[in-house]
XYZ file of C-alpha atoms in Angstrom:
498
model
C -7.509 10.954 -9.758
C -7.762 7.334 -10.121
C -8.600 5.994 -13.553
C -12.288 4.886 -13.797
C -12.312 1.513 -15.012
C -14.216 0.030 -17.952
C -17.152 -1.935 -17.689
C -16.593 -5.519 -20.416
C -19.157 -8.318 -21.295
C -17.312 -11.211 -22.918
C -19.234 -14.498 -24.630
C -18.789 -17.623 -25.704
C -20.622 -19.475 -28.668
C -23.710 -17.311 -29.587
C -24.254 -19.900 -32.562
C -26.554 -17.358 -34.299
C -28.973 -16.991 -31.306
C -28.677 -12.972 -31.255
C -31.947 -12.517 -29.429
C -31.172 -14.635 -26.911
C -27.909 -12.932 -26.363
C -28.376 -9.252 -27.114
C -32.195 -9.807 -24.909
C -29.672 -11.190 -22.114
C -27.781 -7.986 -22.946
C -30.266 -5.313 -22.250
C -31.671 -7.065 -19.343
C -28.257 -6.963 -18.044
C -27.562 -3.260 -18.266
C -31.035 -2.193 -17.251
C -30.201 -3.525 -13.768
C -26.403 -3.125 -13.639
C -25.661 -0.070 -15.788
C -24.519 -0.030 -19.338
C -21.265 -1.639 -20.168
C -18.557 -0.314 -22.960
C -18.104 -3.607 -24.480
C -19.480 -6.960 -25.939
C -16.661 -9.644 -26.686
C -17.553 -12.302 -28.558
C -15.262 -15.624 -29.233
C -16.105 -19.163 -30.328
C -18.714 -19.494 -33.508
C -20.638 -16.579 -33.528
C -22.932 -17.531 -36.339
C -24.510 -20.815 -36.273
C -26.416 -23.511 -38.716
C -29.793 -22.420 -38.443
C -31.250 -20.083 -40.945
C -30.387 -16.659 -41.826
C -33.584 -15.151 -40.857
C -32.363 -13.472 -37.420
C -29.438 -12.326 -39.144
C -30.645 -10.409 -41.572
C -32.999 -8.615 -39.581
C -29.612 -7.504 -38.063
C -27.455 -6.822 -40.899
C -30.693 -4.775 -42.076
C -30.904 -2.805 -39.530
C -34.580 -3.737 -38.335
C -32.967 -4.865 -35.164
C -29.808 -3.682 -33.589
C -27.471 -4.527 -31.366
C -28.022 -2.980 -27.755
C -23.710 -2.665 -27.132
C -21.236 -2.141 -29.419
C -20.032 -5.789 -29.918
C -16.703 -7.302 -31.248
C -16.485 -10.462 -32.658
C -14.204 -13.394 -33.815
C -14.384 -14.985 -37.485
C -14.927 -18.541 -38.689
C -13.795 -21.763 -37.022
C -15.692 -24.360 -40.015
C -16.484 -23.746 -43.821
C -19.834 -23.523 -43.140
C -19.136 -20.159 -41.787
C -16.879 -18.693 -44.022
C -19.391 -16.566 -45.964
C -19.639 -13.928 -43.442
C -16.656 -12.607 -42.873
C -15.197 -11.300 -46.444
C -12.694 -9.593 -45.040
C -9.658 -10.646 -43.671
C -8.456 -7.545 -42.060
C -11.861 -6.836 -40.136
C -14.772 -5.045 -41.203
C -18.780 -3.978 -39.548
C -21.245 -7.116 -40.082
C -24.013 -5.357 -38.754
C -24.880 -1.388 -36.642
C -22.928 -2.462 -33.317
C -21.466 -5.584 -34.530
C -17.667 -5.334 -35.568
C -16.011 -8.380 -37.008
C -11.999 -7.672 -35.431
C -10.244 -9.859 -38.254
C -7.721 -12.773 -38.629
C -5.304 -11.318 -36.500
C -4.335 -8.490 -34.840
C -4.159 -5.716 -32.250
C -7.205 -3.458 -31.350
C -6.312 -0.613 -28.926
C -9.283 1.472 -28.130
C -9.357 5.220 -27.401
C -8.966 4.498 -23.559
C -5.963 2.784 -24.510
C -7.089 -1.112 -23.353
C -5.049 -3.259 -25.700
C -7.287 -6.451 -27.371
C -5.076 -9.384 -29.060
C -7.415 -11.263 -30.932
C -6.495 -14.468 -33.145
C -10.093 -15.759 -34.996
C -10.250 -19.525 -36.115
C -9.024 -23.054 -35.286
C -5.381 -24.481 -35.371
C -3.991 -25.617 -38.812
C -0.351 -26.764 -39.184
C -1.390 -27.911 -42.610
C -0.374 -25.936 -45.731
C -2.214 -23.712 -47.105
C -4.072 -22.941 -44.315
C -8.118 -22.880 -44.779
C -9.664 -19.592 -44.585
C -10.987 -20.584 -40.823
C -7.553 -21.126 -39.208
C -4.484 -20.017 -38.307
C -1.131 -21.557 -38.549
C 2.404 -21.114 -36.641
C 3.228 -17.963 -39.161
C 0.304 -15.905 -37.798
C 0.938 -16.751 -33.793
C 4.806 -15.760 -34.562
C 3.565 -13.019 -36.710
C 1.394 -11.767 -33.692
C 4.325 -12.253 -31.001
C 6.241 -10.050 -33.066
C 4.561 -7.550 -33.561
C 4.145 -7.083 -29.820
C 7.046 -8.422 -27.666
C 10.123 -6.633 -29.702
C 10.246 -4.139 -27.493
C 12.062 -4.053 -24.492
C 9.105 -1.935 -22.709
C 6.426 -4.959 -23.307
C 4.611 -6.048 -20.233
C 1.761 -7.506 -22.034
C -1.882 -7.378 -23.013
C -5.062 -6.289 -21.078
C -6.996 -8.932 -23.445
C -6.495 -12.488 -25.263
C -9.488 -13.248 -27.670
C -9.273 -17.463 -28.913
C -11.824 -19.454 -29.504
C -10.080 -22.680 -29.109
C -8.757 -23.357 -25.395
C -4.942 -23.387 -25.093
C -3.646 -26.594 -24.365
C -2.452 -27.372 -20.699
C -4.278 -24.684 -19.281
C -5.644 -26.885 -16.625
C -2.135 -27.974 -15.004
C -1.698 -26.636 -11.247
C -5.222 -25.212 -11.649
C -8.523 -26.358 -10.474
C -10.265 -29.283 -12.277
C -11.228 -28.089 -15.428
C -14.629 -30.513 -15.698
C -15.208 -33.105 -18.475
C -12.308 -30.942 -20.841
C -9.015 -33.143 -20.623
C -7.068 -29.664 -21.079
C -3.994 -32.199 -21.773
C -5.404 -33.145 -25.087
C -8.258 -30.545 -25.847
C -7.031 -27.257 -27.183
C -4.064 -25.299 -29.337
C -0.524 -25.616 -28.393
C -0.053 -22.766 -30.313
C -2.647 -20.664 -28.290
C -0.203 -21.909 -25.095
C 2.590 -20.932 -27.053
C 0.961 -17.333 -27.982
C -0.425 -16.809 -23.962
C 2.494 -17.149 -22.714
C 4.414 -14.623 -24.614
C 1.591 -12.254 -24.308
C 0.827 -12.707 -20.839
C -2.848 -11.293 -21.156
C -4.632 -10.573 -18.167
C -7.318 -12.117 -19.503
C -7.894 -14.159 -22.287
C -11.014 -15.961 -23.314
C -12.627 -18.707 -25.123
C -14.743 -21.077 -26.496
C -15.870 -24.012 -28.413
C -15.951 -26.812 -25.510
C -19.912 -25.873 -24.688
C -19.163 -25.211 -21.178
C -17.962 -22.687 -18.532
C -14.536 -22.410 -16.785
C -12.941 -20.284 -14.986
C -9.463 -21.471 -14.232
C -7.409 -20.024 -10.971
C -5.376 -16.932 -11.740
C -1.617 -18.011 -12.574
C 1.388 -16.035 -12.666
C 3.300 -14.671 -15.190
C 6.985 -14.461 -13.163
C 9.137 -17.491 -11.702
C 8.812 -16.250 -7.851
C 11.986 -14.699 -6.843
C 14.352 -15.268 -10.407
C 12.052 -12.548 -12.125
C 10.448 -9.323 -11.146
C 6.678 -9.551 -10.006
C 4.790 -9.327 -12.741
C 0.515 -9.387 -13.340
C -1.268 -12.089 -13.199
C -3.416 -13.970 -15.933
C -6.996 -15.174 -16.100
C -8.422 -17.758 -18.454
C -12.362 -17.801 -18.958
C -14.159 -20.234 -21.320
C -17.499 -19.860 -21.765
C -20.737 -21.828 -22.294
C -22.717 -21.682 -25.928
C -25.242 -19.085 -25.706
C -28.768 -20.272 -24.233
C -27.626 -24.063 -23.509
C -29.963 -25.676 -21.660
C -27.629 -26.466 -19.361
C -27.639 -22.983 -17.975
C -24.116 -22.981 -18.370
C -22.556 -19.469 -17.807
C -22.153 -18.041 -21.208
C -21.606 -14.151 -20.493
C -19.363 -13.269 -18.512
C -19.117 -9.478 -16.455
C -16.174 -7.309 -15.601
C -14.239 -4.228 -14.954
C -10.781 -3.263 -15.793
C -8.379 -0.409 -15.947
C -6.204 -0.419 -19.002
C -2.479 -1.744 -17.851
C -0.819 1.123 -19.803
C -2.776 3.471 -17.428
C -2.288 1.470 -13.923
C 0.354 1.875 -11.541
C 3.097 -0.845 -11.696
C 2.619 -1.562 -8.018
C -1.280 -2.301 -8.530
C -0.756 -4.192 -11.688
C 1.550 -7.080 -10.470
C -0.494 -7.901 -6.814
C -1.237 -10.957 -6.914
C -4.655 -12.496 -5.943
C -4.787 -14.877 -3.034
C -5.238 -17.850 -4.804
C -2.971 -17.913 -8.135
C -0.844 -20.615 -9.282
C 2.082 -21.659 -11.102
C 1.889 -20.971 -15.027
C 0.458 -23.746 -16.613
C 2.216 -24.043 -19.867
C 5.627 -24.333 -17.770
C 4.755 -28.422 -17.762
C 7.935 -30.020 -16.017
C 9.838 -27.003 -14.056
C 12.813 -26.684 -16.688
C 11.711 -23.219 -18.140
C 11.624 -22.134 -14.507
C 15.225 -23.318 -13.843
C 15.774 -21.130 -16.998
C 14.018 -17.963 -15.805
C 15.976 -15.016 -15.372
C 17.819 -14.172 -11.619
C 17.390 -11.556 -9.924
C 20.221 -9.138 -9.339
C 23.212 -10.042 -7.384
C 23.500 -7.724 -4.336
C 26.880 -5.721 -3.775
C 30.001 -7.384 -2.986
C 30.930 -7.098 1.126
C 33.963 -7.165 2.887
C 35.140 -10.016 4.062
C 35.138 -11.522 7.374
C 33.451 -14.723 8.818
C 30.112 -15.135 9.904
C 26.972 -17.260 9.428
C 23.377 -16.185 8.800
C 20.579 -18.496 8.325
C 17.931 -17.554 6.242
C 15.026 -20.333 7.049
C 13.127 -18.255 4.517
C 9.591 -19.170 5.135
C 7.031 -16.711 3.690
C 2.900 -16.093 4.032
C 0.195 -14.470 2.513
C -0.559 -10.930 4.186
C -2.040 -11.301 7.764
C -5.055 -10.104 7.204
C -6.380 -10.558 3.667
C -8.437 -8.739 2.266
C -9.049 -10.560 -0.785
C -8.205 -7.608 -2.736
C -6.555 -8.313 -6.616
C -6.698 -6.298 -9.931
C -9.758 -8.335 -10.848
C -12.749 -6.161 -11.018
C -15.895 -8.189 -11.052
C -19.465 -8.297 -10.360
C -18.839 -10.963 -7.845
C -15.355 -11.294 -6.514
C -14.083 -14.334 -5.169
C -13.258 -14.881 -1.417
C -9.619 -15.243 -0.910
C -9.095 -18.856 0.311
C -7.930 -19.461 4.082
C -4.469 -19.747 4.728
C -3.788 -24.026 5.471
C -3.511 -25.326 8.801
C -0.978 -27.156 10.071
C -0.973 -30.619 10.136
C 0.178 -30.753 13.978
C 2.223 -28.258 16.191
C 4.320 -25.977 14.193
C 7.065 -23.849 15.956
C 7.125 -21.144 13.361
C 3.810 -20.253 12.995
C 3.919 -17.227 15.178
C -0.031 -17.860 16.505
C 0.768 -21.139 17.602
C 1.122 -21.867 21.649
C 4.618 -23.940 20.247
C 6.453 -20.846 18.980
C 9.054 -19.783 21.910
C 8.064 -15.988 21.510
C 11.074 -15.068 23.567
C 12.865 -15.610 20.439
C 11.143 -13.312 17.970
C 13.069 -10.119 17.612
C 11.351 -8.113 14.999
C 7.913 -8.196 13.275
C 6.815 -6.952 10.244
C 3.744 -6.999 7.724
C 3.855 -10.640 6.614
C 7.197 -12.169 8.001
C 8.793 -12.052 11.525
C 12.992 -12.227 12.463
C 13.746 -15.121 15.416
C 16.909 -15.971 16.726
C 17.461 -19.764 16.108
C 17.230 -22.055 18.373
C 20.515 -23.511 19.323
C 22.349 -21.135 16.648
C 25.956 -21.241 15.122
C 26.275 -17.975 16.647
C 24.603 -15.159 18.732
C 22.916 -13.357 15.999
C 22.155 -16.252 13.943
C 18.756 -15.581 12.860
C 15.662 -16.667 10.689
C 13.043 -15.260 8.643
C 9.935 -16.545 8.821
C 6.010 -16.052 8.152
C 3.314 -14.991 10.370
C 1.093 -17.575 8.993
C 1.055 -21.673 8.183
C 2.445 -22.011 4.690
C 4.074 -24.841 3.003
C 4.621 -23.652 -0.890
C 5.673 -20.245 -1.875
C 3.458 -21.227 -4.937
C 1.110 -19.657 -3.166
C 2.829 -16.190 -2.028
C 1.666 -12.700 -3.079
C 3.740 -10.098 -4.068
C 3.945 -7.950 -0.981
C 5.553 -10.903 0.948
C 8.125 -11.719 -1.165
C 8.862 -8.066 -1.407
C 9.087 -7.891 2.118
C 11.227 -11.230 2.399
C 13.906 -8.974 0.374
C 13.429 -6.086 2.380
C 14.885 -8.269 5.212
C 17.617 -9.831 3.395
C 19.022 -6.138 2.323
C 18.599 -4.747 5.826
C 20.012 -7.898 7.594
C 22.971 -7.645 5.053
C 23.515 -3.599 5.870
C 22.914 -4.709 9.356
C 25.659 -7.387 9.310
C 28.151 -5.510 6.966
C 27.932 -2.326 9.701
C 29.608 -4.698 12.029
C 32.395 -6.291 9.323
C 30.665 -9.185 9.137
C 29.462 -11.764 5.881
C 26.485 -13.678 6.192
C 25.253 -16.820 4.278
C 21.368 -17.738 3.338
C 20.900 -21.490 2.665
C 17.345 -23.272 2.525
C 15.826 -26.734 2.747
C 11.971 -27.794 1.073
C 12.884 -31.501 2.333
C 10.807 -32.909 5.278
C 9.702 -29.441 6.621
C 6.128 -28.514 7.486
C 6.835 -24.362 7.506
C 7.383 -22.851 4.507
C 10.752 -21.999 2.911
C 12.041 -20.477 0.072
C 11.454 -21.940 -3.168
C 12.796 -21.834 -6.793
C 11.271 -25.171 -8.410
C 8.561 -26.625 -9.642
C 5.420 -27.677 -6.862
C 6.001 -30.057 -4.732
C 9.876 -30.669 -5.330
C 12.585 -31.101 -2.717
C 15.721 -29.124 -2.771
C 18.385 -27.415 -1.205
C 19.193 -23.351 -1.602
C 22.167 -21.736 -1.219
C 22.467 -17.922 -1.512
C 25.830 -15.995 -0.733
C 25.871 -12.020 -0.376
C 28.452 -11.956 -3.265
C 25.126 -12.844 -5.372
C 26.202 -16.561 -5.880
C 23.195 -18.687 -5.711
C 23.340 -22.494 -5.363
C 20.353 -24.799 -6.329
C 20.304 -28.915 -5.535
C 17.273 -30.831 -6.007
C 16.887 -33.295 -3.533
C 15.849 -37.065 -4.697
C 15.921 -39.301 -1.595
C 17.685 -39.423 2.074
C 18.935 -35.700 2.137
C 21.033 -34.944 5.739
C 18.532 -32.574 7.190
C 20.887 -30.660 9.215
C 23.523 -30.387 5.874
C 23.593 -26.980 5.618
C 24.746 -26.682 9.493
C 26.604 -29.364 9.758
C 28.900 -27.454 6.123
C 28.953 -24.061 8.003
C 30.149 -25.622 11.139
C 32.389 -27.654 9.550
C 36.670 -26.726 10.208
C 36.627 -25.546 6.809
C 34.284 -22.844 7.240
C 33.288 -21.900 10.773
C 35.422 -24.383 12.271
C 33.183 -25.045 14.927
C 32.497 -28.589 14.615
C 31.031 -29.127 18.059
C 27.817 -26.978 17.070
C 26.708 -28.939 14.002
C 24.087 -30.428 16.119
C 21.646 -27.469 17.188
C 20.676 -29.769 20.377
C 24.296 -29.497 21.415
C 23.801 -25.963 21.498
C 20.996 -24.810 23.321
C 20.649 -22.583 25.818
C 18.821 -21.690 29.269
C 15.774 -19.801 28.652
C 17.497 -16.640 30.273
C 20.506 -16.639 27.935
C 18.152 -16.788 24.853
C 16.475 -13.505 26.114
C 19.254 -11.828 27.045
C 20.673 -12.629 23.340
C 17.379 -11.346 21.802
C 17.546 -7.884 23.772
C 20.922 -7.963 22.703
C 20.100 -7.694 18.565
C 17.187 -6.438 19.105
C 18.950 -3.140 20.695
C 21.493 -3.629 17.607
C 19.077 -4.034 14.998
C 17.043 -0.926 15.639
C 19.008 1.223 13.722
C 18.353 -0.220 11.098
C 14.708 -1.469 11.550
C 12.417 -0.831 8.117
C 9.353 -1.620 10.006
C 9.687 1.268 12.294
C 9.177 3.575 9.207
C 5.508 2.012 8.225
């Protein structure tokens, strides 16, 4: 039986105004349903007089939901939160701590870090410093089985958040915000995390938590900041959701990723990517000489249905795939495509011979759809991207052949494999010993390199077929080639089993 998920409120700055929030509150749940939780980051008390307060902390008014809150970020507000470790304010109204890990009895995990950054010495009783955000990462990723948190509670922003994501408003996320919350949201890799402080809302695109195709999928991560309570703005301030606790949540649901995610934003310049881990080097194969080009060109499922581990009151559409910017020959819709050529189709990618190929099974993967950056790829199509590339390598191996993958992001429309940061040009070299190969291209790359290296006397000696146009054939030779492998391939067709 699937787990029921739990219904979370989160807010920003309530800046004392309790009736304006827990009213808000009770309005809410009267028409929705009740909710489990009330998160609360930014300043939670304000300037104004205690009066409201104390009607709280009394007891002559109480809060509708049992609500958890962050401590001081200013002097001013020091007062209420005498302990350090955490302690009840008020019937319903917990104050979480300094720092630390709250795991409730469904088992949803809460990372919560109260104040403002301080690299000064001693710290002031409304920040933290570098020792608490280390202090924090240790706690939680020494362990080999750490995936990360359900929850990240900040009230500042973490710095860079807004790079590869949509515009982030008047908030110049380059110089507003804690490195050290970066520092700490990467390492936690929350599925959420919220904050506060900067009076307004945003809610930046998902980004991922894995370098696509070096690491194994894993979830992806959504920042909200939120408005002050009651601005007159009308800025969004609470914010609605549901969510399954990750300890309780198959791995396969936990890492899709929504349609629209990005890069990580706290990778600035690509390096840490180059850095990533690889994936595993396939077995070694006998060898004998043959050439297989992987054109490695990936999509988003065919048909989307915008579905993501995001459980909200008003889910976002899934953005339309991009069109392209003139004829394309790989997208399989398009009137250009030579469908003669396609020899197997699956979920999200297709197999074509190539046009004018080194040889008579050299073939290419490619997606159903118009896509230029595998930024942009879910999980289920790279998966099936390496579904192909182990078949196609049992395929070839069955017939004592060796087959080669190489890849060029340099004046192609289609998209192609990728292992660097947006928008850079490079050429990709995989072997089936494992050996991978990366260049990064700066200016007047051959575009036929890779074919011209294979055909070369070295290698394939076949220097006469360097040039694909040398090589074509009539359009009754290319079908009789594609009957050919697609008679040979059966066997060993993984689509066949869906």
């Amino acid at each position: 039986m699937a787990q029921k998920p739990l219904r979370l409120l989160a807010c920003g700055d309530v800046e004392g105004k309790f009736d304006v929030l827990f009213n808000r509150v009770r309005a809410i749940q009267k028409k929705s349903g009740n909710f489990d939780l009330l998160l609360c980051v930014g300043n939670f008390f304000g300037s104004t007089p205690d009066a409201e307060w104390e009607k709280y902390k009394t007891g002559i008014k109480k809060a509708p939901i049992q609500t958890y809150v962050l401590g001081a970020n200013n002097q001013e507000t020091v007062k209420y939160f005498q302990d350090a470790d955490g302690c009840e304010l008020a019937e319903n109204i917990t104050y979480l701590g300094r720092k630390g890990i709250f795991t409730g009895s469904s088992g949803l995990q809460i990372v919560y870090l109260s104040g403002t950054e301080s690299l000064n010495e001693p710290v002031p009783g409304y920040s933290f410093s570098p020792k608490d955000v280390s202090s924090l990462r240790t706690m939680l990723c020494s362990t080999s089985q750490f995936k990360g948190v359900d929850i990240l509670l900040t009230s500042p922003w973490p710095k860079y958040v807004g790079n590869f994501g949509n515009s982030s408003g008047e908030v110049d996320t380059k110089k507003c915000g804690s490195a050290l919350v970066s520092s700490l949201a990467t390492d936690l890799k929350p599925r959420y995390h919220f904050a506060a402080l900067e009076k307004t809302y945003y809610e930046r695109l998902p980004y991922r938590n894995h370098i696509v195709l070096q690491e194994n999928a894993q979830h992806a991560t959504r920042f909200i900041a939120l408005a002050n309570v009651g601005n007159p703005e009308k800025k969004k301030y609470l914010y609605a959701f549901s969510i399954v606790p990750m300890k309780l949540m198959e791995t396969a649901e936990l890492v899709k990723q929504p349609p629209d995610v990005t890069e990580n934003p706290y990778r600035k310049s690509g390096k840490e990517a180059s850095m990533g881990k690889q994936i595993s080097a396939p077995e070694e194969e006998s060898a004998c000489q043959f050439f297989f080009d992987l054109n490695e060109k990936q999509g988003r499922k065919r048909s989307s249905t915008g579905r993501d581990n995001k459980s909200s009151p008003h889910p976002k559409q899934p953005r339309k795939p991009p069109q392209p910017p003139g004829p394309c020959w790989f997208c399989l819709a398009s009137p250009e495509v030579e469908k003669h050529l396609v020899v197997n189709i699956g979920t999200h990618c297709y197999l074509a011979l190539a046009k004018g190929g080194l040889s008579d099974d050299h073939v290419l993967i490619l997606p159903i759809g118009h896509y230029q950056s595998v930024v942009e790829l879910s999980t289920e199509v790279v998966e099936e991207v390496e579904k192909y590339k182990v078949t196609l390598r049992r395929f070839f191996k069955s017939r004592g052949k060796r087959c080669v993958l190489f890849e060029r992001n340099y004046k192609s429309h289609h998209l192609q494999l990728q292992i660097a940061q947006p928008g850079a040009a490079y050429f990709y070299v995989e072997l089936d010993t494992g050996e991978k190969l990366f260049h990064r291209i700066k200016k007047n790359f051959p575009l036929q390199f890779g074919r011209e290296v294979l055909a070369s006397e070295a290698i394939l000696n076949i220097p006469d077929k360097s040039d694909w146009r040398q090589c074509q054939l009539s359009k009754e030779e290319e079908e009789m080639l594609a009957r050919r492998f697609r008679k040979d391939f059966e066997p060993f067709d993984f689509t066949l089993d869906d």
